[in-house]
PDB file of C-alpha atoms in Angstrom:
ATOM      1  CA  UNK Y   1       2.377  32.241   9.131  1.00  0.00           C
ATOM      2  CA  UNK Y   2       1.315  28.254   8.522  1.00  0.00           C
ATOM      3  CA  UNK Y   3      -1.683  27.270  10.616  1.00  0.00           C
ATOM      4  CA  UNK Y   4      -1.919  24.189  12.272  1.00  0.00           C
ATOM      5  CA  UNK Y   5      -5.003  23.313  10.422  1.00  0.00           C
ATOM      6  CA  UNK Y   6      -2.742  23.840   6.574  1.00  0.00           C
ATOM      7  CA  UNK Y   7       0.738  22.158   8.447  1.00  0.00           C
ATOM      8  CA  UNK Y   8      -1.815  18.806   8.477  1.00  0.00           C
ATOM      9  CA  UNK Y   9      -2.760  19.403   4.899  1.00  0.00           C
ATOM     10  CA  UNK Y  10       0.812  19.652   4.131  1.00  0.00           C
ATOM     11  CA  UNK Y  11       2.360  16.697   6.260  1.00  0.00           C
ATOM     12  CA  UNK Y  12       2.838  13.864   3.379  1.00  0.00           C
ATOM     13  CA  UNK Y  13       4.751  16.549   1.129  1.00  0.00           C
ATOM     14  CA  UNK Y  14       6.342  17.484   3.949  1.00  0.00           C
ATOM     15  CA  UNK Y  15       7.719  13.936   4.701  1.00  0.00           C
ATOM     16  CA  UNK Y  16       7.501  12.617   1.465  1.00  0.00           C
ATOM     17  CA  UNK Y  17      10.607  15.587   0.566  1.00  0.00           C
ATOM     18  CA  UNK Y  18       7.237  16.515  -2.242  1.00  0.00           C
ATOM     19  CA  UNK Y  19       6.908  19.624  -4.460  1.00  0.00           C
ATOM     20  CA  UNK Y  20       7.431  21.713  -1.313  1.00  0.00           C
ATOM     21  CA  UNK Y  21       9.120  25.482  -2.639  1.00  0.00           C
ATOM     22  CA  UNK Y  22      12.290  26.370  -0.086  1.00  0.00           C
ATOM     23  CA  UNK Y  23       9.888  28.802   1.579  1.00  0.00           C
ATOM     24  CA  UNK Y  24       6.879  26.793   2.055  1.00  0.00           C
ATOM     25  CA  UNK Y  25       9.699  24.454   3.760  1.00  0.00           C
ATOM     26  CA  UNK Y  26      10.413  26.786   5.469  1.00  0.00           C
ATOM     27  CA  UNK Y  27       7.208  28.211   7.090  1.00  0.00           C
ATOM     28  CA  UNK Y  28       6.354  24.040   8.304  1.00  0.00           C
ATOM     29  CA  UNK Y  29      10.266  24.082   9.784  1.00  0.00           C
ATOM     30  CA  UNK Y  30       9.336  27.252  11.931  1.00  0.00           C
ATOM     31  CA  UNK Y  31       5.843  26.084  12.469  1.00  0.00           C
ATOM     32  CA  UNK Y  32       6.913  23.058  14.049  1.00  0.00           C
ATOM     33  CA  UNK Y  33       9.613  24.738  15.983  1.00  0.00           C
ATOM     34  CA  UNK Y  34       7.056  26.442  18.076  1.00  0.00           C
ATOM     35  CA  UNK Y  35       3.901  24.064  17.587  1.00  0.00           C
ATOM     36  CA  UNK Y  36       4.458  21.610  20.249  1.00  0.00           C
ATOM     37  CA  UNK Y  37       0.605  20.052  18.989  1.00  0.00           C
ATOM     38  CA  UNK Y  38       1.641  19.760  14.958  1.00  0.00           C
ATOM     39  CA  UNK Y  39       5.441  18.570  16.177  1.00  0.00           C
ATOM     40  CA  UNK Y  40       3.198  15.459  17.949  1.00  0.00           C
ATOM     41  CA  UNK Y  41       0.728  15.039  14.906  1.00  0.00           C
ATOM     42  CA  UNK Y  42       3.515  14.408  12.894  1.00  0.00           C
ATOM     43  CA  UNK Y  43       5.076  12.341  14.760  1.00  0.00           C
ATOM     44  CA  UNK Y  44       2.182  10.480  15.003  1.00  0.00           C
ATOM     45  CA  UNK Y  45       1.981  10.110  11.216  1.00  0.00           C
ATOM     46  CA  UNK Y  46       5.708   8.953  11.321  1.00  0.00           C
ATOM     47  CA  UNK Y  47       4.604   6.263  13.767  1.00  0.00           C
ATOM     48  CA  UNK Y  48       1.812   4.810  11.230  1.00  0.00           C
ATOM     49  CA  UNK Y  49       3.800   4.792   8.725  1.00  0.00           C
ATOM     50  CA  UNK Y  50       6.863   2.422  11.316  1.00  0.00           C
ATOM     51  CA  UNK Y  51       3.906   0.720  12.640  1.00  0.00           C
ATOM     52  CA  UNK Y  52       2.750  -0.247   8.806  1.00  0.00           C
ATOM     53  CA  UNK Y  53       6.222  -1.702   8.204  1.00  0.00           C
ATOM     54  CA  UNK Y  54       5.652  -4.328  11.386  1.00  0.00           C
ATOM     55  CA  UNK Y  55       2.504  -5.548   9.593  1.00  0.00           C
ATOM     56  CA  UNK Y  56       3.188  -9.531   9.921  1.00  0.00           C
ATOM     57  CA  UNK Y  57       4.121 -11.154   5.783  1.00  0.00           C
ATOM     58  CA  UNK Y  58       1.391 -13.695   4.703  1.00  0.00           C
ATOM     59  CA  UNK Y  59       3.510 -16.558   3.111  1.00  0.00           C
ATOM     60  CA  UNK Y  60       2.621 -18.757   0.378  1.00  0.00           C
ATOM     61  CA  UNK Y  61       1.657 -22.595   1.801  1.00  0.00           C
ATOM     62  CA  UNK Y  62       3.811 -25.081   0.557  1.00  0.00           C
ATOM     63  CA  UNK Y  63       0.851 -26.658  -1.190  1.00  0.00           C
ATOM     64  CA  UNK Y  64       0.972 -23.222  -3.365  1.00  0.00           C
ATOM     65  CA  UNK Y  65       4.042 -23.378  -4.237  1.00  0.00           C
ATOM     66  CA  UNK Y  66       4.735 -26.934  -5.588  1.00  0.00           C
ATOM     67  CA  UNK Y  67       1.113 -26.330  -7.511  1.00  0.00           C
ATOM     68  CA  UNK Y  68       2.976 -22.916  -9.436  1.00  0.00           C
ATOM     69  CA  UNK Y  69       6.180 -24.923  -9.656  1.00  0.00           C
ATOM     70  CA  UNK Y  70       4.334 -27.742 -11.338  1.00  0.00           C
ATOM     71  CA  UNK Y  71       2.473 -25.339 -13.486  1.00  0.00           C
ATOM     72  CA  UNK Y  72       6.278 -23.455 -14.390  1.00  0.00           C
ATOM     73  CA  UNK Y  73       7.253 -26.986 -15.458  1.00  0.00           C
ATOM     74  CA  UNK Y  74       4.483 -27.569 -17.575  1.00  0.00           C
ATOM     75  CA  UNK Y  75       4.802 -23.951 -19.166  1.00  0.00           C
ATOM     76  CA  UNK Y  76       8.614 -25.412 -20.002  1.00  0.00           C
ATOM     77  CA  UNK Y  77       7.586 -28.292 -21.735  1.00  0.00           C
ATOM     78  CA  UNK Y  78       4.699 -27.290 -23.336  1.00  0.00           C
ATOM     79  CA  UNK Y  79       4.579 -24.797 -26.208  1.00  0.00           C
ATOM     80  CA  UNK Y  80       3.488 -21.560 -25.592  1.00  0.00           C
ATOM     81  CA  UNK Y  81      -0.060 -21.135 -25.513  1.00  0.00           C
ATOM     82  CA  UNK Y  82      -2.814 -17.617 -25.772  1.00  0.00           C
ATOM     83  CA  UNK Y  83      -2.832 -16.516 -22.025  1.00  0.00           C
ATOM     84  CA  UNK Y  84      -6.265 -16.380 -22.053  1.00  0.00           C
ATOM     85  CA  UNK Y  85      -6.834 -19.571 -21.348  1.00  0.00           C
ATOM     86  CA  UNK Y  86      -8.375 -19.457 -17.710  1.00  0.00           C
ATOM     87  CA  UNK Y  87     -10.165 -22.935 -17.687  1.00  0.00           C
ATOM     88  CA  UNK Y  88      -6.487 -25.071 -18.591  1.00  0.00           C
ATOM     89  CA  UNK Y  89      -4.781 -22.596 -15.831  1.00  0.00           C
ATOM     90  CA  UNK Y  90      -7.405 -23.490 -12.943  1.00  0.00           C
ATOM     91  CA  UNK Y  91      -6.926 -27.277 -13.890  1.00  0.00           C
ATOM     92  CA  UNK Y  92      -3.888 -26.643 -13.504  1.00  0.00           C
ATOM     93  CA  UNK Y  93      -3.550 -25.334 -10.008  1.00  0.00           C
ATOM     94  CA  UNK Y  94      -7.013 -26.457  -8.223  1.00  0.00           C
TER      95      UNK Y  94
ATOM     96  CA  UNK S   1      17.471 -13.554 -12.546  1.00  0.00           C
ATOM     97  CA  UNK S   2      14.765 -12.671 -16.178  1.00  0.00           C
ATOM     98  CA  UNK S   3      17.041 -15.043 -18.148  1.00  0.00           C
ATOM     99  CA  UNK S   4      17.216 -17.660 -15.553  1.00  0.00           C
ATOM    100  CA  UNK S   5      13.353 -17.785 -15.226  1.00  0.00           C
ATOM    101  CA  UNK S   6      13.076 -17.683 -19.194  1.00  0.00           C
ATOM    102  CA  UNK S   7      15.543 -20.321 -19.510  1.00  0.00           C
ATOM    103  CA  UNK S   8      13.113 -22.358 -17.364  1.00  0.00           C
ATOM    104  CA  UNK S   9      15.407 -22.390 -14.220  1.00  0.00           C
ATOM    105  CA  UNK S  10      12.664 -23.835 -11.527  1.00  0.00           C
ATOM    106  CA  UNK S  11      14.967 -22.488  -8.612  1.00  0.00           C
ATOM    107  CA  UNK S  12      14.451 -19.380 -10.213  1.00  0.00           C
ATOM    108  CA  UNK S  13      10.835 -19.639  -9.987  1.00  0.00           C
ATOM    109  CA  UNK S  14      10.933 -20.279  -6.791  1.00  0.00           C
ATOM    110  CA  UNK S  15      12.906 -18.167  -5.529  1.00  0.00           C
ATOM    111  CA  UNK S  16      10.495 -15.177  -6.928  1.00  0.00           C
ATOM    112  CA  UNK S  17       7.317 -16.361  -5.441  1.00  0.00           C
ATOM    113  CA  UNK S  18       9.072 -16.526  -2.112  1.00  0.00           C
ATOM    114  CA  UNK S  19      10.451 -12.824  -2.802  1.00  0.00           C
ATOM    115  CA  UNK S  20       6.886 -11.868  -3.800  1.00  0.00           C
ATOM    116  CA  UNK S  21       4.230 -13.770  -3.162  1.00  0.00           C
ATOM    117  CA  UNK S  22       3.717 -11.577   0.559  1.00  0.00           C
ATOM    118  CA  UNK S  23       3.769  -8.368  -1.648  1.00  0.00           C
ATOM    119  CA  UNK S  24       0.785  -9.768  -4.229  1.00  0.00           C
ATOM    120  CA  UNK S  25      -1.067 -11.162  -1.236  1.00  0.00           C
ATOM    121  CA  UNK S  26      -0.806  -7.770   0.912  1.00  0.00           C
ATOM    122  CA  UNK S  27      -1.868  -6.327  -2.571  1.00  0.00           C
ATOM    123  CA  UNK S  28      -4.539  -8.364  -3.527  1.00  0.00           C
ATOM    124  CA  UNK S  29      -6.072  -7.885   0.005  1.00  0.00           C
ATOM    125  CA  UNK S  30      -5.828  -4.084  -0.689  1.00  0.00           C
ATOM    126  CA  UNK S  31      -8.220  -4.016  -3.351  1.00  0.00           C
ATOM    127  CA  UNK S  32     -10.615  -6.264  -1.563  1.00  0.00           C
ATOM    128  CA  UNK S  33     -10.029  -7.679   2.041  1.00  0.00           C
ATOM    129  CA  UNK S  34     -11.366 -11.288   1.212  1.00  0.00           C
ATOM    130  CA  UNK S  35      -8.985 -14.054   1.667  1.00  0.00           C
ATOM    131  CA  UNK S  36     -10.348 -16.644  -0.472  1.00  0.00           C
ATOM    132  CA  UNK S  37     -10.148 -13.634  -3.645  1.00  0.00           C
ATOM    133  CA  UNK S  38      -6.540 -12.390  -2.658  1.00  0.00           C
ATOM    134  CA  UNK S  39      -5.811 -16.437  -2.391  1.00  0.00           C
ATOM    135  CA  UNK S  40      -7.416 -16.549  -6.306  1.00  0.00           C
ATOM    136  CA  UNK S  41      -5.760 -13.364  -7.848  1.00  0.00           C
ATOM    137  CA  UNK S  42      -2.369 -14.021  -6.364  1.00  0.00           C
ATOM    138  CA  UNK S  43      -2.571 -17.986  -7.968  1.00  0.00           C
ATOM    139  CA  UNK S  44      -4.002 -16.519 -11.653  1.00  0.00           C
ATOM    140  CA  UNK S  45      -0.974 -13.828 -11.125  1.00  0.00           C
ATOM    141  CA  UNK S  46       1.840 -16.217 -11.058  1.00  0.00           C
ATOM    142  CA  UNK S  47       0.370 -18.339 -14.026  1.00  0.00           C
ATOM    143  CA  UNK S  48       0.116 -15.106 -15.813  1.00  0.00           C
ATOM    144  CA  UNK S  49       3.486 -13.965 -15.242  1.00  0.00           C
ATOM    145  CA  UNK S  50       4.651 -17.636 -16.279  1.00  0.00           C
ATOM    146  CA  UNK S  51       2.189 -17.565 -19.477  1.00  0.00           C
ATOM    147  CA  UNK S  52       3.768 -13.806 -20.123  1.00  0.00           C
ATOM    148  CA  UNK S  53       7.550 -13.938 -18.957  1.00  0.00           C
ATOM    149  CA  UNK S  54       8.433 -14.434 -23.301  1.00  0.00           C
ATOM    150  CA  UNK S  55       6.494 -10.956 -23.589  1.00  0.00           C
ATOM    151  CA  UNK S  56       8.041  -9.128 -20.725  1.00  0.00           C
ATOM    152  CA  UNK S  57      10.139  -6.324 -21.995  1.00  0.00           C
ATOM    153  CA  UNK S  58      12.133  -5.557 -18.855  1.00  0.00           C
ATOM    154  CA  UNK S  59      10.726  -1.674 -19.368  1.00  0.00           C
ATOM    155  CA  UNK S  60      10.466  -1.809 -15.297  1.00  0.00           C
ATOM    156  CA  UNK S  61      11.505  -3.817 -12.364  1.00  0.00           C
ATOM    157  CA  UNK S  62      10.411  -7.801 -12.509  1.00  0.00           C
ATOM    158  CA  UNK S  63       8.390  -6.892  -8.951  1.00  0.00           C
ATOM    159  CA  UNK S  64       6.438  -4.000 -10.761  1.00  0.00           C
ATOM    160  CA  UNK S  65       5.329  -6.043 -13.625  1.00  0.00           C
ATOM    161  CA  UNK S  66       4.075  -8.733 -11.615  1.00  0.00           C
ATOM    162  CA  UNK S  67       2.192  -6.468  -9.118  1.00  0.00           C
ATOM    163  CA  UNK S  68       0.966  -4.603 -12.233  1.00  0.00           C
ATOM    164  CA  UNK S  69      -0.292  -7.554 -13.509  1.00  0.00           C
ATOM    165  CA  UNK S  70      -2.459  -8.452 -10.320  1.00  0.00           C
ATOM    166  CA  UNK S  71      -3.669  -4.547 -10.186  1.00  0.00           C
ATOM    167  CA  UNK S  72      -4.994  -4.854 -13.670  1.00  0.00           C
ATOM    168  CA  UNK S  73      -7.187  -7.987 -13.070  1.00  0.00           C
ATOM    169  CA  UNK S  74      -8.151  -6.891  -9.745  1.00  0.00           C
ATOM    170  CA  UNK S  75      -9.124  -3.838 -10.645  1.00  0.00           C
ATOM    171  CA  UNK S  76     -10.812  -5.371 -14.240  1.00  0.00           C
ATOM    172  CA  UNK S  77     -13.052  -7.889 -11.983  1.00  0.00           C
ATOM    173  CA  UNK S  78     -13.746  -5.707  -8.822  1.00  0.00           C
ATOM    174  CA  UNK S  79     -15.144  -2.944 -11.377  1.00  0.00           C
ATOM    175  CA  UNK S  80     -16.742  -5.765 -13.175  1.00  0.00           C
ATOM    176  CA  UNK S  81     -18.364  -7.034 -10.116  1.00  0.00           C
ATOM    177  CA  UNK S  82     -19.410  -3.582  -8.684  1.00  0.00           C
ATOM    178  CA  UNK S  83     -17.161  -3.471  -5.916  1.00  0.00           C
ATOM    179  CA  UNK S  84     -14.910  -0.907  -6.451  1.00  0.00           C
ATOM    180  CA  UNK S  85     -15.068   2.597  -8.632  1.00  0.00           C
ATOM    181  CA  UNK S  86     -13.157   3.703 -10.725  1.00  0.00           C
ATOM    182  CA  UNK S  87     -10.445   6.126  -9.778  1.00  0.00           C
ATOM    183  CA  UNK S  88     -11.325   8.784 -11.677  1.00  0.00           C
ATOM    184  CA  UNK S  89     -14.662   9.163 -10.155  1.00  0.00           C
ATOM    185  CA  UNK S  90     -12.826   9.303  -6.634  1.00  0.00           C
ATOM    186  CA  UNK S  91     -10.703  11.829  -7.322  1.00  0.00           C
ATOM    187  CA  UNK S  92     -12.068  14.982  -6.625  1.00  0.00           C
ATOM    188  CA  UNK S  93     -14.473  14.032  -3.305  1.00  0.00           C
ATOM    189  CA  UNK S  94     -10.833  12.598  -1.832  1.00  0.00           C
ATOM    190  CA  UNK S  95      -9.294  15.754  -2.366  1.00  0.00           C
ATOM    191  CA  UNK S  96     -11.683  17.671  -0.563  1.00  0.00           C
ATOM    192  CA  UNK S  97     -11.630  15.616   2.517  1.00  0.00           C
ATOM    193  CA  UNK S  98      -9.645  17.271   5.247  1.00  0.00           C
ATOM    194  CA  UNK S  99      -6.637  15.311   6.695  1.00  0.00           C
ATOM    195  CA  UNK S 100      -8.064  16.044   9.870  1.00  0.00           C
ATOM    196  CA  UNK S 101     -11.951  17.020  11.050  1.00  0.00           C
ATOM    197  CA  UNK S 102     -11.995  20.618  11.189  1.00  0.00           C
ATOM    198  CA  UNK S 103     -14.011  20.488  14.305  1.00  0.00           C
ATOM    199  CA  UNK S 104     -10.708  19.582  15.838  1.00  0.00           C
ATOM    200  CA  UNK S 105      -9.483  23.395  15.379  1.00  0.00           C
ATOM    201  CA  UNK S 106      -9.960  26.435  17.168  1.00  0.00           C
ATOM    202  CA  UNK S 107     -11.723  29.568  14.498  1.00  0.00           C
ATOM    203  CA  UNK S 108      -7.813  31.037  14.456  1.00  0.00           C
ATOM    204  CA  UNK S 109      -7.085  27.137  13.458  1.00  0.00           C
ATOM    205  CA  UNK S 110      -4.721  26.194  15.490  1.00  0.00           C
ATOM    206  CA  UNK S 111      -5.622  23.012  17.841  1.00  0.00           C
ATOM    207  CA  UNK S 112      -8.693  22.842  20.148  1.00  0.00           C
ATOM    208  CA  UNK S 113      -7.660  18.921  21.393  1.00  0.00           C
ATOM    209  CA  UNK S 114      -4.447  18.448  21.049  1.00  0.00           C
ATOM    210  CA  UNK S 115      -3.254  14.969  19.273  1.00  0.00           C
ATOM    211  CA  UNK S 116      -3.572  12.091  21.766  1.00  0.00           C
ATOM    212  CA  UNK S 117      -2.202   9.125  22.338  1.00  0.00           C
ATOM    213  CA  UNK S 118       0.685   7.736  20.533  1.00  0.00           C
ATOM    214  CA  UNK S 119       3.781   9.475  19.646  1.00  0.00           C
ATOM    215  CA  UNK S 120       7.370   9.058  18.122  1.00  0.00           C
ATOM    216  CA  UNK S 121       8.213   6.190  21.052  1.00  0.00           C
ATOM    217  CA  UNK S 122       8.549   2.797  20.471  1.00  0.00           C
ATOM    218  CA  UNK S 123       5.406   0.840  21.868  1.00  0.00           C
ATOM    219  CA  UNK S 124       6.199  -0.122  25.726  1.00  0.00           C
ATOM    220  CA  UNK S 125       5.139  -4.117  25.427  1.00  0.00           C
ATOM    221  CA  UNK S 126       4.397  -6.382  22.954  1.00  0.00           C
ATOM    222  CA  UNK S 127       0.765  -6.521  24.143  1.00  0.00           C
ATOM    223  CA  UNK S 128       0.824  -2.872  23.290  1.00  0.00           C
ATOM    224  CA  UNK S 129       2.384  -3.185  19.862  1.00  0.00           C
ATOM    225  CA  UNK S 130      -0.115  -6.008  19.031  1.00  0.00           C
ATOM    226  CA  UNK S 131      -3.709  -3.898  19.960  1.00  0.00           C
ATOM    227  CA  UNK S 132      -2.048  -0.899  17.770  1.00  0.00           C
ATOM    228  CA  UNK S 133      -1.500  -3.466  14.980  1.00  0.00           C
ATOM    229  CA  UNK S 134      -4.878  -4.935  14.947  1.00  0.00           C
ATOM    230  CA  UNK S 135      -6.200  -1.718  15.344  1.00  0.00           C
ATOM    231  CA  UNK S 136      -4.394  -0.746  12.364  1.00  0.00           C
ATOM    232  CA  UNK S 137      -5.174  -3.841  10.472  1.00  0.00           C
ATOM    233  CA  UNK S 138      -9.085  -3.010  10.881  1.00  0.00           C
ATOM    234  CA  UNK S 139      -8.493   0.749  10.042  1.00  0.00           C
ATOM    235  CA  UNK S 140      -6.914  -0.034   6.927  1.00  0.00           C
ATOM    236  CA  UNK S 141      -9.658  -2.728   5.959  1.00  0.00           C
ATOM    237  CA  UNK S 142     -11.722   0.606   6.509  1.00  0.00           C
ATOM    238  CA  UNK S 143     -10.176   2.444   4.260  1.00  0.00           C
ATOM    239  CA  UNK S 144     -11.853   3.236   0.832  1.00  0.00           C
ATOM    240  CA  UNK S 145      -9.854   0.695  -2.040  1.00  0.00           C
ATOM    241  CA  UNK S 146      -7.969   3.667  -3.658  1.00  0.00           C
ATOM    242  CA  UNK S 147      -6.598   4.874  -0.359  1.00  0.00           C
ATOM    243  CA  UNK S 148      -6.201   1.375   0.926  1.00  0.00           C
ATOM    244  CA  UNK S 149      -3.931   0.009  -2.642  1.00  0.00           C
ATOM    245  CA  UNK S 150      -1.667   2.901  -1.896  1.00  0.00           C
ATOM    246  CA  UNK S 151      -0.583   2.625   1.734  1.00  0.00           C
ATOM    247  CA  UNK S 152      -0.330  -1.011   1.218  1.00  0.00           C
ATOM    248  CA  UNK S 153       2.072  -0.567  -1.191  1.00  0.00           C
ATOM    249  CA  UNK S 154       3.749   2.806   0.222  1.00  0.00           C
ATOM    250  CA  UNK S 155       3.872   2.124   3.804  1.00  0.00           C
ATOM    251  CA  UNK S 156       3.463  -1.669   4.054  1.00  0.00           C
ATOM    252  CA  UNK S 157       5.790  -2.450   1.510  1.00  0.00           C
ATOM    253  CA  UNK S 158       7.761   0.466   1.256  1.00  0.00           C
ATOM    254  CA  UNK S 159       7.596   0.814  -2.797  1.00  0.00           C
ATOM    255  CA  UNK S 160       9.083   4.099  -4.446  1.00  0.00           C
ATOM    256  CA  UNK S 161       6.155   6.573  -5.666  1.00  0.00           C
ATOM    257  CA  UNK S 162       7.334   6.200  -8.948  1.00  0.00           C
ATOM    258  CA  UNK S 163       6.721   1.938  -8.630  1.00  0.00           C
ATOM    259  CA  UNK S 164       3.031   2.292  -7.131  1.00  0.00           C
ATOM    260  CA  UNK S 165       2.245   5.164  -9.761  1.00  0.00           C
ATOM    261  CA  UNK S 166       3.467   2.346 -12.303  1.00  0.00           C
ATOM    262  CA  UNK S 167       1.553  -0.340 -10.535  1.00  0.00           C
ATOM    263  CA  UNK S 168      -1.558   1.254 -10.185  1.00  0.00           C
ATOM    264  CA  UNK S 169      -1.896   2.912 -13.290  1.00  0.00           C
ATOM    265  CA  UNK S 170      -2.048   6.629 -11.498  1.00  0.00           C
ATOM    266  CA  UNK S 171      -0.385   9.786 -11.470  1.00  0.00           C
ATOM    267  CA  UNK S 172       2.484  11.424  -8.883  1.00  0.00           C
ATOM    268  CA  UNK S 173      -0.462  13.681  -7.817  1.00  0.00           C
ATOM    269  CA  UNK S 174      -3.297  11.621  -7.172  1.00  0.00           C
ATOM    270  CA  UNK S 175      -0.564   8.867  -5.505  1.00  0.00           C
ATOM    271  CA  UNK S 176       0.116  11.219  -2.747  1.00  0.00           C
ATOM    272  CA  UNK S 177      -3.450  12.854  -1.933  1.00  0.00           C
ATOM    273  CA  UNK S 178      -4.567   8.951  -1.645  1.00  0.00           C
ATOM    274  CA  UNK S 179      -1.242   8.556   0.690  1.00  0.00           C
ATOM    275  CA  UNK S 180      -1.808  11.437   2.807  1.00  0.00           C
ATOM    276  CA  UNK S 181      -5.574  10.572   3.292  1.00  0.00           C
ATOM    277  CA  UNK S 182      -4.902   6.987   4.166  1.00  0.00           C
ATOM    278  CA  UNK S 183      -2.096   7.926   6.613  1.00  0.00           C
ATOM    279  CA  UNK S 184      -4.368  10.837   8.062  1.00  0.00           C
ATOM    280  CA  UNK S 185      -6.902   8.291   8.293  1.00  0.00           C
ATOM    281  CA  UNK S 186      -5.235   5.794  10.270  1.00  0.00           C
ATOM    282  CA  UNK S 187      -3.663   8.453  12.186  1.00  0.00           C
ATOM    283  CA  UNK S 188      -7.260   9.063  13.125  1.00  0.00           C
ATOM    284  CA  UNK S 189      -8.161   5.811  14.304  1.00  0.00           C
ATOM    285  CA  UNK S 190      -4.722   5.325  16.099  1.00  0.00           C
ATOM    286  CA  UNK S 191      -5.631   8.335  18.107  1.00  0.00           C
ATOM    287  CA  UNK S 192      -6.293   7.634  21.863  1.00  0.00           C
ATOM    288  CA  UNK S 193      -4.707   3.946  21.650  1.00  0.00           C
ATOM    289  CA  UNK S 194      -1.497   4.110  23.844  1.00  0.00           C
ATOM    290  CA  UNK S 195       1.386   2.650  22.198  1.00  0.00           C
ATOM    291  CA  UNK S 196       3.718   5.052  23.401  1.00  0.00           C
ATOM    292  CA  UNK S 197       4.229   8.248  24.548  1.00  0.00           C
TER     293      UNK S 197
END
């Protein structure tokens, strides 16, 4: 029989679908049927994981954007040059 | 959309930092919570994947090349600059950590304190949803980096396992022990906050 302490070990295969065997599967589905404590701890984890999602999106400023547009153009025109070139990248953009 | 971008199609361009520039910054802040470096990495990114779009191969999706690309020079300058190890001295100390503090559990294991707090409801008010979200935003700046690059890119972002592996330069296994700690982690700090339930 799983205990509750292993079921938390388990919980990321468990959700991920992970290289759980049919019986191990098992033993967490008939854990959870009668573990009222490890049915809330995972739905806790499950409520991260929604919570995550809503994180708010950091957006580029427009200043950013025309500065890597102008630097595509210029990548266009120009031939192409060695990558490592950090100094004429920073002109570029600063 | 590759063609269009190597054709020099500036709408093209565009179009890609608005569809990723959220992911690299979100990433960037992962491997070190500093806005001013995520704000530098993200910039030498994009003028990497313009200097390199010629190269590119097309061996994986346009969004994992471009992540990969800030990983590897994150990763290159925080390990240059001492902040951050390198995975494979993590490894074996984040396996052993249990997902939750085994003072928590009774000697036949089960639970001595049940979970609190939060469950599978939605929060009840905005208010509510925003404490649990900056709580959650200064649990994951806790997290260690390895732990930290993962959910960002798991949870946050919702990548495949098989894209962050890629991305991060790690394997299936070590992807999901530094998932499950991270999400037991800021399960942890979650706990006793009521957004729900």
């Amino acid at each position: 029989m799983l205990r509750c302490d292993q079921l938390t070990e388990v919980a990321t295969d468990y959700l991920e679908g992970g290289d759980l065997s049919l019986s191990e599967r098992g033993e967490i589905f008939l854990h959870l049927r009668c573990c009222r404590d490890c049915r809330t701890y995972l739905s806790q984890i499950r409520a991260i994981i929604r919570l995550l999602r809503e994180l708010p999106a950091p957006s580029p400023s427009p200043a950013i954007s025309d500065a890597l547009i102008a630097y595509f153009r210029r990548a266009q025109a120009a031939p192409v040059r060695n990558s490592s070139q950090p100094s004429a990248k920073h002109t570029a953009i600063d | 959309m590759l063609a269009q971008l190597r054709a020099g199609d500036e709408s093209a361009f565009s179009e890609i930092v608005h569809r990723y520039h959220s992911t690299l910054m979100r990433l960037a802040i992962a491997f070190h919570p500093n806005r001013a470096f995520a704000e530098e990495m993200v910039q030498d990114t994009w003028m990497a994947v313009v200097d390199g779009l010629a190269s590119f191969r097309g061996q994986s999706s346009l969004k994992t090349w471009i992540c990969r690309i800030l990983s590897n020079r994150a990763k290159t300058r925080l390990v240059r600059e001492g902040r951050m190890i390198p995975l494979s001295a993590l490894q074996s100390s984040e396996a052993d950590e249990p997902a939750v503090d085994e003072t928590r559990f009774l000697s036949n294991a089960s639970w001595a304190q049940a979970p609190q707090g939060f469950g599978d409801q939605s929060p009840e008010s905005r208010l509510m949803l925003k404490e649990a979200i900056g709580c959650l935003l200064r649990a994951l700046g806790g997290l260690p980096v390895n732990q930290r690059t993962v959910v960002t890119l798991r949870d946050v972002e919702g990548l495949e396992a098989e894209e962050v592996c890629n991305i991060l330069g790690i394997g299936e296994t070590n992807q999901r022990v530094l998932l499950h700690r991270a999400r037991s982690k800021l399960r942890q700090a979650l706990e006793g906050h009521r957004i729900g339930a």
